[in-house]
Amino acid sequence: MEQPAYYDKLNTMLKTVPLSDWKLYLKAHSLNSYADLLSSDFEKASFDYKKYCLGKRNKSRDGNLWE
């Protein structure tokens, strides 16, 4: 094991975080990862979510800056 601290923390989280939270996290992560392969509604929702979470200046899909 190259990163034992990571596995220690993961083991703790697997014991303490409810299964329903893991399912929600994995579902959201999967949708976010494959949003560009899904319908345009998913792609737009993914873009808007990232825009909201980042809260910093970045380029939008059309090249404009947003904050």
mmCIF file with all atom_site columns, N, CA and C in Angstrom:
data_model
loop_
_atom_site.group_PDB
_atom_site.id
_atom_site.type_symbol
_atom_site.label_atom_id
_atom_site.label_alt_id
_atom_site.label_comp_id
_atom_site.label_asym_id
_atom_site.label_entity_id
_atom_site.label_seq_id
_atom_site.pdbx_PDB_ins_code
_atom_site.Cartn_x
_atom_site.Cartn_y
_atom_site.Cartn_z
_atom_site.occupancy
_atom_site.B_iso_or_equiv
_atom_site.pdbx_formal_charge
_atom_site.auth_seq_id
_atom_site.auth_comp_id
_atom_site.auth_asym_id
_atom_site.auth_atom_id
_atom_site.pdbx_PDB_model_num
ATOM 1   N N  . MET A 1 1  ? 0.840   -1.176 0.000   1.00 0.00 ? 1  MET A N  1
ATOM 2   C CA . MET A 1 1  ? 0.000   0.000  0.000   1.00 0.00 ? 1  MET A CA 1
ATOM 3   C C  . MET A 1 1  ? 0.884   1.237  0.000   1.00 0.00 ? 1  MET A C  1
ATOM 4   N N  . GLU A 1 2  ? 0.648   2.059  -0.982  1.00 0.00 ? 2  GLU A N  1
ATOM 5   C CA . GLU A 1 2  ? 1.462   3.256  -1.127  1.00 0.00 ? 2  GLU A CA 1
ATOM 6   C C  . GLU A 1 2  ? 0.971   4.422  -0.273  1.00 0.00 ? 2  GLU A C  1
ATOM 7   N N  . GLN A 1 3  ? -0.336  4.457  0.026   1.00 0.00 ? 3  GLN A N  1
ATOM 8   C CA . GLN A 1 3  ? -0.900  5.569  0.790   1.00 0.00 ? 3  GLN A CA 1
ATOM 9   C C  . GLN A 1 3  ? -1.760  5.031  1.925   1.00 0.00 ? 3  GLN A C  1
ATOM 10  N N  . PRO A 1 4  ? -1.140  4.534  2.983   1.00 0.00 ? 4  PRO A N  1
ATOM 11  C CA . PRO A 1 4  ? -1.925  3.924  4.059   1.00 0.00 ? 4  PRO A CA 1
ATOM 12  C C  . PRO A 1 4  ? -2.888  4.904  4.732   1.00 0.00 ? 4  PRO A C  1
ATOM 13  N N  . ALA A 1 5  ? -2.546  6.173  4.811   1.00 0.00 ? 5  ALA A N  1
ATOM 14  C CA . ALA A 1 5  ? -3.445  7.151  5.441   1.00 0.00 ? 5  ALA A CA 1
ATOM 15  C C  . ALA A 1 5  ? -4.759  7.249  4.656   1.00 0.00 ? 5  ALA A C  1
ATOM 16  N N  . TYR A 1 6  ? -4.671  7.178  3.333   1.00 0.00 ? 6  TYR A N  1
ATOM 17  C CA . TYR A 1 6  ? -5.872  7.208  2.491   1.00 0.00 ? 6  TYR A CA 1
ATOM 18  C C  . TYR A 1 6  ? -6.782  6.032  2.829   1.00 0.00 ? 6  TYR A C  1
ATOM 19  N N  . TYR A 1 7  ? -6.207  4.847  2.916   1.00 0.00 ? 7  TYR A N  1
ATOM 20  C CA . TYR A 1 7  ? -7.004  3.651  3.187   1.00 0.00 ? 7  TYR A CA 1
ATOM 21  C C  . TYR A 1 7  ? -7.557  3.645  4.609   1.00 0.00 ? 7  TYR A C  1
ATOM 22  N N  . ASP A 1 8  ? -6.806  4.208  5.540   1.00 0.00 ? 8  ASP A N  1
ATOM 23  C CA . ASP A 1 8  ? -7.322  4.330  6.904   1.00 0.00 ? 8  ASP A CA 1
ATOM 24  C C  . ASP A 1 8  ? -8.558  5.227  6.924   1.00 0.00 ? 8  ASP A C  1
ATOM 25  N N  . LYS A 1 9  ? -8.486  6.356  6.243   1.00 0.00 ? 9  LYS A N  1
ATOM 26  C CA . LYS A 1 9  ? -9.617  7.287  6.190   1.00 0.00 ? 9  LYS A CA 1
ATOM 27  C C  . LYS A 1 9  ? -10.797 6.658  5.441   1.00 0.00 ? 9  LYS A C  1
ATOM 28  N N  . LEU A 1 10 ? -10.510 5.995  4.324   1.00 0.00 ? 10 LEU A N  1
ATOM 29  C CA . LEU A 1 10 ? -11.564 5.334  3.562   1.00 0.00 ? 10 LEU A CA 1
ATOM 30  C C  . LEU A 1 10 ? -12.256 4.274  4.413   1.00 0.00 ? 10 LEU A C  1
ATOM 31  N N  . ASN A 1 11 ? -11.496 3.491  5.132   1.00 0.00 ? 11 ASN A N  1
ATOM 32  C CA . ASN A 1 11 ? -12.054 2.458  5.992   1.00 0.00 ? 11 ASN A CA 1
ATOM 33  C C  . ASN A 1 11 ? -12.966 3.079  7.059   1.00 0.00 ? 11 ASN A C  1
ATOM 34  N N  . THR A 1 12 ? -12.538 4.185  7.638   1.00 0.00 ? 12 THR A N  1
ATOM 35  C CA . THR A 1 12 ? -13.359 4.886  8.629   1.00 0.00 ? 12 THR A CA 1
ATOM 36  C C  . THR A 1 12 ? -14.650 5.384  7.995   1.00 0.00 ? 12 THR A C  1
ATOM 37  N N  . MET A 1 13 ? -14.538 5.973  6.805   1.00 0.00 ? 13 MET A N  1
ATOM 38  C CA . MET A 1 13 ? -15.729 6.490  6.129   1.00 0.00 ? 13 MET A CA 1
ATOM 39  C C  . MET A 1 13 ? -16.692 5.364  5.750   1.00 0.00 ? 13 MET A C  1
ATOM 40  N N  . LEU A 1 14 ? -16.164 4.237  5.309   1.00 0.00 ? 14 LEU A N  1
ATOM 41  C CA . LEU A 1 14 ? -17.033 3.113  4.942   1.00 0.00 ? 14 LEU A CA 1
ATOM 42  C C  . LEU A 1 14 ? -17.835 2.609  6.138   1.00 0.00 ? 14 LEU A C  1
ATOM 43  N N  . LYS A 1 15 ? -17.276 2.775  7.324   1.00 0.00 ? 15 LYS A N  1
ATOM 44  C CA . LYS A 1 15 ? -17.967 2.335  8.531   1.00 0.00 ? 15 LYS A CA 1
ATOM 45  C C  . LYS A 1 15 ? -18.943 3.384  9.070   1.00 0.00 ? 15 LYS A C  1
ATOM 46  N N  . THR A 1 16 ? -18.711 4.655  8.779   1.00 0.00 ? 16 THR A N  1
ATOM 47  C CA . THR A 1 16 ? -19.509 5.712  9.410   1.00 0.00 ? 16 THR A CA 1
ATOM 48  C C  . THR A 1 16 ? -20.509 6.400  8.478   1.00 0.00 ? 16 THR A C  1
ATOM 49  N N  . VAL A 1 17 ? -20.214 6.468  7.197   1.00 0.00 ? 17 VAL A N  1
ATOM 50  C CA . VAL A 1 17 ? -21.119 7.142  6.255   1.00 0.00 ? 17 VAL A CA 1
ATOM 51  C C  . VAL A 1 17 ? -22.231 6.169  5.871   1.00 0.00 ? 17 VAL A C  1
ATOM 52  N N  . PRO A 1 18 ? -23.485 6.604  5.980   1.00 0.00 ? 18 PRO A N  1
ATOM 53  C CA . PRO A 1 18 ? -24.603 5.704  5.651   1.00 0.00 ? 18 PRO A CA 1
ATOM 54  C C  . PRO A 1 18 ? -24.568 5.256  4.185   1.00 0.00 ? 18 PRO A C  1
ATOM 55  N N  . LEU A 1 19 ? -25.058 4.059  3.947   1.00 0.00 ? 19 LEU A N  1
ATOM 56  C CA . LEU A 1 19 ? -25.094 3.490  2.600   1.00 0.00 ? 19 LEU A CA 1
ATOM 57  C C  . LEU A 1 19 ? -25.864 4.384  1.636   1.00 0.00 ? 19 LEU A C  1
ATOM 58  N N  . SER A 1 20 ? -26.945 4.998  2.116   1.00 0.00 ? 20 SER A N  1
ATOM 59  C CA . SER A 1 20 ? -27.739 5.884  1.252   1.00 0.00 ? 20 SER A CA 1
ATOM 60  C C  . SER A 1 20 ? -26.910 7.068  0.757   1.00 0.00 ? 20 SER A C  1
ATOM 61  N N  . ASP A 1 21 ? -25.997 7.562  1.588   1.00 0.00 ? 21 ASP A N  1
ATOM 62  C CA . ASP A 1 21 ? -25.115 8.662  1.163   1.00 0.00 ? 21 ASP A CA 1
ATOM 63  C C  . ASP A 1 21 ? -24.127 8.202  0.102   1.00 0.00 ? 21 ASP A C  1
ATOM 64  N N  . TRP A 1 22 ? -23.590 6.989  0.269   1.00 0.00 ? 22 TRP A N  1
ATOM 65  C CA . TRP A 1 22 ? -22.674 6.449  -0.736  1.00 0.00 ? 22 TRP A CA 1
ATOM 66  C C  . TRP A 1 22 ? -23.383 6.284  -2.079  1.00 0.00 ? 22 TRP A C  1
ATOM 67  N N  . LYS A 1 23 ? -24.625 5.778  -2.029  1.00 0.00 ? 23 LYS A N  1
ATOM 68  C CA . LYS A 1 23 ? -25.390 5.593  -3.264  1.00 0.00 ? 23 LYS A CA 1
ATOM 69  C C  . LYS A 1 23 ? -25.639 6.924  -3.954  1.00 0.00 ? 23 LYS A C  1
ATOM 70  N N  . LEU A 1 24 ? -26.022 7.930  -3.182  1.00 0.00 ? 24 LEU A N  1
ATOM 71  C CA . LEU A 1 24 ? -26.268 9.257  -3.748  1.00 0.00 ? 24 LEU A CA 1
ATOM 72  C C  . LEU A 1 24 ? -24.994 9.846  -4.351  1.00 0.00 ? 24 LEU A C  1
ATOM 73  N N  . TYR A 1 25 ? -23.880 9.729  -3.627  1.00 0.00 ? 25 TYR A N  1
ATOM 74  C CA . TYR A 1 25 ? -22.597 10.235 -4.119  1.00 0.00 ? 25 TYR A CA 1
ATOM 75  C C  . TYR A 1 25 ? -22.210 9.541  -5.427  1.00 0.00 ? 25 TYR A C  1
ATOM 76  N N  . LEU A 1 26 ? -22.313 8.223  -5.458  1.00 0.00 ? 26 LEU A N  1
ATOM 77  C CA . LEU A 1 26 ? -21.906 7.483  -6.653  1.00 0.00 ? 26 LEU A CA 1
ATOM 78  C C  . LEU A 1 26 ? -22.818 7.774  -7.841  1.00 0.00 ? 26 LEU A C  1
ATOM 79  N N  . LYS A 1 27 ? -24.105 7.948  -7.587  1.00 0.00 ? 27 LYS A N  1
ATOM 80  C CA . LYS A 1 27 ? -25.035 8.292  -8.658  1.00 0.00 ? 27 LYS A CA 1
ATOM 81  C C  . LYS A 1 27 ? -24.703 9.685  -9.216  1.00 0.00 ? 27 LYS A C  1
ATOM 82  N N  . ALA A 1 28 ? -24.491 10.651 -8.327  1.00 0.00 ? 28 ALA A N  1
ATOM 83  C CA . ALA A 1 28 ? -24.170 12.016 -8.763  1.00 0.00 ? 28 ALA A CA 1
ATOM 84  C C  . ALA A 1 28 ? -22.836 12.046 -9.504  1.00 0.00 ? 28 ALA A C  1
ATOM 85  N N  . HIS A 1 29 ? -21.860 11.317 -9.001  1.00 0.00 ? 29 HIS A N  1
ATOM 86  C CA . HIS A 1 29 ? -20.546 11.284 -9.644  1.00 0.00 ? 29 HIS A CA 1
ATOM 87  C C  . HIS A 1 29 ? -20.637 10.648 -11.040 1.00 0.00 ? 29 HIS A C  1
ATOM 88  N N  . SER A 1 30 ? -21.406 9.591  -11.166 1.00 0.00 ? 30 SER A N  1
ATOM 89  C CA . SER A 1 30 ? -21.576 8.940  -12.472 1.00 0.00 ? 30 SER A CA 1
ATOM 90  C C  . SER A 1 30 ? -22.262 9.863  -13.468 1.00 0.00 ? 30 SER A C  1
ATOM 91  N N  . LEU A 1 31 ? -23.351 10.507 -13.027 1.00 0.00 ? 31 LEU A N  1
ATOM 92  C CA . LEU A 1 31 ? -24.054 11.434 -13.926 1.00 0.00 ? 31 LEU A CA 1
ATOM 93  C C  . LEU A 1 31 ? -23.149 12.592 -14.332 1.00 0.00 ? 31 LEU A C  1
ATOM 94  N N  . ASN A 1 32 ? -22.393 13.101 -13.385 1.00 0.00 ? 32 ASN A N  1
ATOM 95  C CA . ASN A 1 32 ? -21.487 14.205 -13.689 1.00 0.00 ? 32 ASN A CA 1
ATOM 96  C C  . ASN A 1 32 ? -20.385 13.765 -14.657 1.00 0.00 ? 32 ASN A C  1
ATOM 97  N N  . SER A 1 33 ? -19.859 12.584 -14.462 1.00 0.00 ? 33 SER A N  1
ATOM 98  C CA . SER A 1 33 ? -18.773 12.089 -15.307 1.00 0.00 ? 33 SER A CA 1
ATOM 99  C C  . SER A 1 33 ? -19.210 11.843 -16.744 1.00 0.00 ? 33 SER A C  1
ATOM 100 N N  . TYR A 1 34 ? -20.456 11.413 -16.929 1.00 0.00 ? 34 TYR A N  1
ATOM 101 C CA . TYR A 1 34 ? -20.931 11.062 -18.261 1.00 0.00 ? 34 TYR A CA 1
ATOM 102 C C  . TYR A 1 34 ? -21.944 12.048 -18.820 1.00 0.00 ? 34 TYR A C  1
ATOM 103 N N  . ALA A 1 35 ? -22.062 13.211 -18.219 1.00 0.00 ? 35 ALA A N  1
ATOM 104 C CA . ALA A 1 35 ? -23.058 14.200 -18.653 1.00 0.00 ? 35 ALA A CA 1
ATOM 105 C C  . ALA A 1 35 ? -22.893 14.578 -20.115 1.00 0.00 ? 35 ALA A C  1
ATOM 106 N N  . ASP A 1 36 ? -21.649 14.687 -20.580 1.00 0.00 ? 36 ASP A N  1
ATOM 107 C CA . ASP A 1 36 ? -21.428 15.091 -21.971 1.00 0.00 ? 36 ASP A CA 1
ATOM 108 C C  . ASP A 1 36 ? -21.843 14.003 -22.968 1.00 0.00 ? 36 ASP A C  1
ATOM 109 N N  . LEU A 1 37 ? -22.034 12.784 -22.495 1.00 0.00 ? 37 LEU A N  1
ATOM 110 C CA . LEU A 1 37 ? -22.477 11.695 -23.362 1.00 0.00 ? 37 LEU A CA 1
ATOM 111 C C  . LEU A 1 37 ? -23.995 11.515 -23.324 1.00 0.00 ? 37 LEU A C  1
ATOM 112 N N  . LEU A 1 38 ? -24.646 12.169 -22.363 1.00 0.00 ? 38 LEU A N  1
ATOM 113 C CA . LEU A 1 38 ? -26.087 12.076 -22.216 1.00 0.00 ? 38 LEU A CA 1
ATOM 114 C C  . LEU A 1 38 ? -26.752 13.214 -22.977 1.00 0.00 ? 38 LEU A C  1
ATOM 115 N N  . SER A 1 39 ? -28.031 13.409 -22.758 1.00 0.00 ? 39 SER A N  1
ATOM 116 C CA . SER A 1 39 ? -28.759 14.465 -23.469 1.00 0.00 ? 39 SER A CA 1
ATOM 117 C C  . SER A 1 39 ? -28.235 15.846 -23.080 1.00 0.00 ? 39 SER A C  1
ATOM 118 N N  . SER A 1 40 ? -28.593 16.836 -23.872 1.00 0.00 ? 40 SER A N  1
ATOM 119 C CA . SER A 1 40 ? -28.121 18.194 -23.620 1.00 0.00 ? 40 SER A CA 1
ATOM 120 C C  . SER A 1 40 ? -28.611 18.721 -22.274 1.00 0.00 ? 40 SER A C  1
ATOM 121 N N  . ASP A 1 41 ? -29.739 18.229 -21.776 1.00 0.00 ? 41 ASP A N  1
ATOM 122 C CA . ASP A 1 41 ? -30.222 18.650 -20.460 1.00 0.00 ? 41 ASP A CA 1
ATOM 123 C C  . ASP A 1 41 ? -29.230 18.260 -19.357 1.00 0.00 ? 41 ASP A C  1
ATOM 124 N N  . PHE A 1 42 ? -28.681 17.052 -19.449 1.00 0.00 ? 42 PHE A N  1
ATOM 125 C CA . PHE A 1 42 ? -27.690 16.614 -18.472 1.00 0.00 ? 42 PHE A CA 1
ATOM 126 C C  . PHE A 1 42 ? -26.413 17.433 -18.601 1.00 0.00 ? 42 PHE A C  1
ATOM 127 N N  . GLU A 1 43 ? -25.989 17.699 -19.819 1.00 0.00 ? 43 GLU A N  1
ATOM 128 C CA . GLU A 1 43 ? -24.777 18.481 -20.037 1.00 0.00 ? 43 GLU A CA 1
ATOM 129 C C  . GLU A 1 43 ? -24.932 19.884 -19.459 1.00 0.00 ? 43 GLU A C  1
ATOM 130 N N  . LYS A 1 44 ? -26.079 20.511 -19.699 1.00 0.00 ? 44 LYS A N  1
ATOM 131 C CA . LYS A 1 44 ? -26.319 21.853 -19.181 1.00 0.00 ? 44 LYS A CA 1
ATOM 132 C C  . LYS A 1 44 ? -26.376 21.842 -17.652 1.00 0.00 ? 44 LYS A C  1
ATOM 133 N N  . ALA A 1 45 ? -27.057 20.850 -17.084 1.00 0.00 ? 45 ALA A N  1
ATOM 134 C CA . ALA A 1 45 ? -27.140 20.750 -15.624 1.00 0.00 ? 45 ALA A CA 1
ATOM 135 C C  . ALA A 1 45 ? -25.753 20.550 -15.017 1.00 0.00 ? 45 ALA A C  1
ATOM 136 N N  . SER A 1 46 ? -24.924 19.749 -15.645 1.00 0.00 ? 46 SER A N  1
ATOM 137 C CA . SER A 1 46 ? -23.565 19.525 -15.161 1.00 0.00 ? 46 SER A CA 1
ATOM 138 C C  . SER A 1 46 ? -22.757 20.812 -15.224 1.00 0.00 ? 46 SER A C  1
ATOM 139 N N  . PHE A 1 47 ? -22.873 21.534 -16.326 1.00 0.00 ? 47 PHE A N  1
ATOM 140 C CA . PHE A 1 47 ? -22.151 22.789 -16.478 1.00 0.00 ? 47 PHE A CA 1
ATOM 141 C C  . PHE A 1 47 ? -22.598 23.796 -15.423 1.00 0.00 ? 47 PHE A C  1
ATOM 142 N N  . ASP A 1 48 ? -23.906 23.926 -15.227 1.00 0.00 ? 48 ASP A N  1
ATOM 143 C CA . ASP A 1 48 ? -24.437 24.872 -14.242 1.00 0.00 ? 48 ASP A CA 1
ATOM 144 C C  . ASP A 1 48 ? -24.004 24.497 -12.828 1.00 0.00 ? 48 ASP A C  1
ATOM 145 N N  . TYR A 1 49 ? -23.974 23.207 -12.531 1.00 0.00 ? 49 TYR A N  1
ATOM 146 C CA . TYR A 1 49 ? -23.544 22.749 -11.214 1.00 0.00 ? 49 TYR A CA 1
ATOM 147 C C  . TYR A 1 49 ? -22.080 23.106 -10.972 1.00 0.00 ? 49 TYR A C  1
ATOM 148 N N  . LYS A 1 50 ? -21.226 22.836 -11.948 1.00 0.00 ? 50 LYS A N  1
ATOM 149 C CA . LYS A 1 50 ? -19.807 23.159 -11.802 1.00 0.00 ? 50 LYS A CA 1
ATOM 150 C C  . LYS A 1 50 ? -19.606 24.661 -11.665 1.00 0.00 ? 50 LYS A C  1
ATOM 151 N N  . LYS A 1 51 ? -20.361 25.419 -12.432 1.00 0.00 ? 51 LYS A N  1
ATOM 152 C CA . LYS A 1 51 ? -20.281 26.878 -12.361 1.00 0.00 ? 51 LYS A CA 1
ATOM 153 C C  . LYS A 1 51 ? -20.646 27.350 -10.946 1.00 0.00 ? 51 LYS A C  1
ATOM 154 N N  . TYR A 1 52 ? -21.700 26.785 -10.396 1.00 0.00 ? 52 TYR A N  1
ATOM 155 C CA . TYR A 1 52 ? -22.144 27.163 -9.061  1.00 0.00 ? 52 TYR A CA 1
ATOM 156 C C  . TYR A 1 52 ? -21.107 26.762 -8.011  1.00 0.00 ? 52 TYR A C  1
ATOM 157 N N  . CYS A 1 53 ? -20.570 25.560 -8.125  1.00 0.00 ? 53 CYS A N  1
ATOM 158 C CA . CYS A 1 53 ? -19.623 25.058 -7.121  1.00 0.00 ? 53 CYS A CA 1
ATOM 159 C C  . CYS A 1 53 ? -18.281 25.774 -7.153  1.00 0.00 ? 53 CYS A C  1
ATOM 160 N N  . LEU A 1 54 ? -17.808 26.097 -8.341  1.00 0.00 ? 54 LEU A N  1
ATOM 161 C CA . LEU A 1 54 ? -16.500 26.738 -8.443  1.00 0.00 ? 54 LEU A CA 1
ATOM 162 C C  . LEU A 1 54 ? -16.522 28.159 -7.901  1.00 0.00 ? 54 LEU A C  1
ATOM 163 N N  . GLY A 1 55 ? -17.569 28.908 -8.233  1.00 0.00 ? 55 GLY A N  1
ATOM 164 C CA . GLY A 1 55 ? -17.703 30.258 -7.718  1.00 0.00 ? 55 GLY A CA 1
ATOM 165 C C  . GLY A 1 55 ? -16.542 31.170 -8.066  1.00 0.00 ? 55 GLY A C  1
ATOM 166 N N  . LYS A 1 56 ? -15.928 30.946 -9.190  1.00 0.00 ? 56 LYS A N  1
ATOM 167 C CA . LYS A 1 56 ? -14.818 31.798 -9.611  1.00 0.00 ? 56 LYS A CA 1
ATOM 168 C C  . LYS A 1 56 ? -14.927 32.066 -11.098 1.00 0.00 ? 56 LYS A C  1
ATOM 169 N N  . ARG A 1 57 ? -14.126 32.978 -11.581 1.00 0.00 ? 57 ARG A N  1
ATOM 170 C CA . ARG A 1 57 ? -14.170 33.326 -12.996 1.00 0.00 ? 57 ARG A CA 1
ATOM 171 C C  . ARG A 1 57 ? -13.632 32.166 -13.828 1.00 0.00 ? 57 ARG A C  1
ATOM 172 N N  . ASN A 1 58 ? -14.355 31.893 -14.868 1.00 0.00 ? 58 ASN A N  1
ATOM 173 C CA . ASN A 1 58 ? -13.969 30.814 -15.765 1.00 0.00 ? 58 ASN A CA 1
ATOM 174 C C  . ASN A 1 58 ? -14.663 31.061 -17.097 1.00 0.00 ? 58 ASN A C  1
ATOM 175 N N  . LYS A 1 59 ? -14.271 30.364 -18.124 1.00 0.00 ? 59 LYS A N  1
ATOM 176 C CA . LYS A 1 59 ? -14.917 30.537 -19.412 1.00 0.00 ? 59 LYS A CA 1
ATOM 177 C C  . LYS A 1 59 ? -16.111 29.601 -19.547 1.00 0.00 ? 59 LYS A C  1
ATOM 178 N N  . SER A 1 60 ? -17.208 30.143 -20.035 1.00 0.00 ? 60 SER A N  1
ATOM 179 C CA . SER A 1 60 ? -18.386 29.327 -20.268 1.00 0.00 ? 60 SER A CA 1
ATOM 180 C C  . SER A 1 60 ? -18.252 28.597 -21.590 1.00 0.00 ? 60 SER A C  1
ATOM 181 N N  . ARG A 1 61 ? -19.253 27.803 -21.890 1.00 0.00 ? 61 ARG A N  1
ATOM 182 C CA . ARG A 1 61 ? -19.222 27.019 -23.138 1.00 0.00 ? 61 ARG A CA 1
ATOM 183 C C  . ARG A 1 61 ? -19.163 27.929 -24.365 1.00 0.00 ? 61 ARG A C  1
ATOM 184 N N  . ASP A 1 62 ? -19.783 29.124 -24.272 1.00 0.00 ? 62 ASP A N  1
ATOM 185 C CA . ASP A 1 62 ? -19.787 30.012 -25.426 1.00 0.00 ? 62 ASP A CA 1
ATOM 186 C C  . ASP A 1 62 ? -18.608 31.008 -25.427 1.00 0.00 ? 62 ASP A C  1
ATOM 187 N N  . GLY A 1 63 ? -17.687 30.854 -24.471 1.00 0.00 ? 63 GLY A N  1
ATOM 188 C CA . GLY A 1 63 ? -16.500 31.696 -24.438 1.00 0.00 ? 63 GLY A CA 1
ATOM 189 C C  . GLY A 1 63 ? -16.606 32.913 -23.556 1.00 0.00 ? 63 GLY A C  1
ATOM 190 N N  . ASN A 1 64 ? -17.792 33.209 -23.042 1.00 0.00 ? 64 ASN A N  1
ATOM 191 C CA . ASN A 1 64 ? -17.962 34.355 -22.155 1.00 0.00 ? 64 ASN A CA 1
ATOM 192 C C  . ASN A 1 64 ? -17.432 34.021 -20.766 1.00 0.00 ? 64 ASN A C  1
ATOM 193 N N  . LEU A 1 65 ? -17.076 35.053 -20.019 1.00 0.00 ? 65 LEU A N  1
ATOM 194 C CA . LEU A 1 65 ? -16.621 34.849 -18.641 1.00 0.00 ? 65 LEU A CA 1
ATOM 195 C C  . LEU A 1 65 ? -17.808 34.926 -17.697 1.00 0.00 ? 65 LEU A C  1
ATOM 196 N N  . TRP A 1 66 ? -17.795 34.116 -16.676 1.00 0.00 ? 66 TRP A N  1
ATOM 197 C CA . TRP A 1 66 ? -18.806 34.195 -15.643 1.00 0.00 ? 66 TRP A CA 1
ATOM 198 C C  . TRP A 1 66 ? -18.108 34.167 -14.291 1.00 0.00 ? 66 TRP A C  1
ATOM 199 N N  . GLU A 1 67 ? -18.790 34.610 -13.267 1.00 0.00 ? 67 GLU A N  1
ATOM 200 C CA . GLU A 1 67 ? -18.216 34.607 -11.925 1.00 0.00 ? 67 GLU A CA 1
ATOM 201 C C  . GLU A 1 67 ? -18.967 33.658 -11.026 1.00 0.00 ? 67 GLU A C  1
#
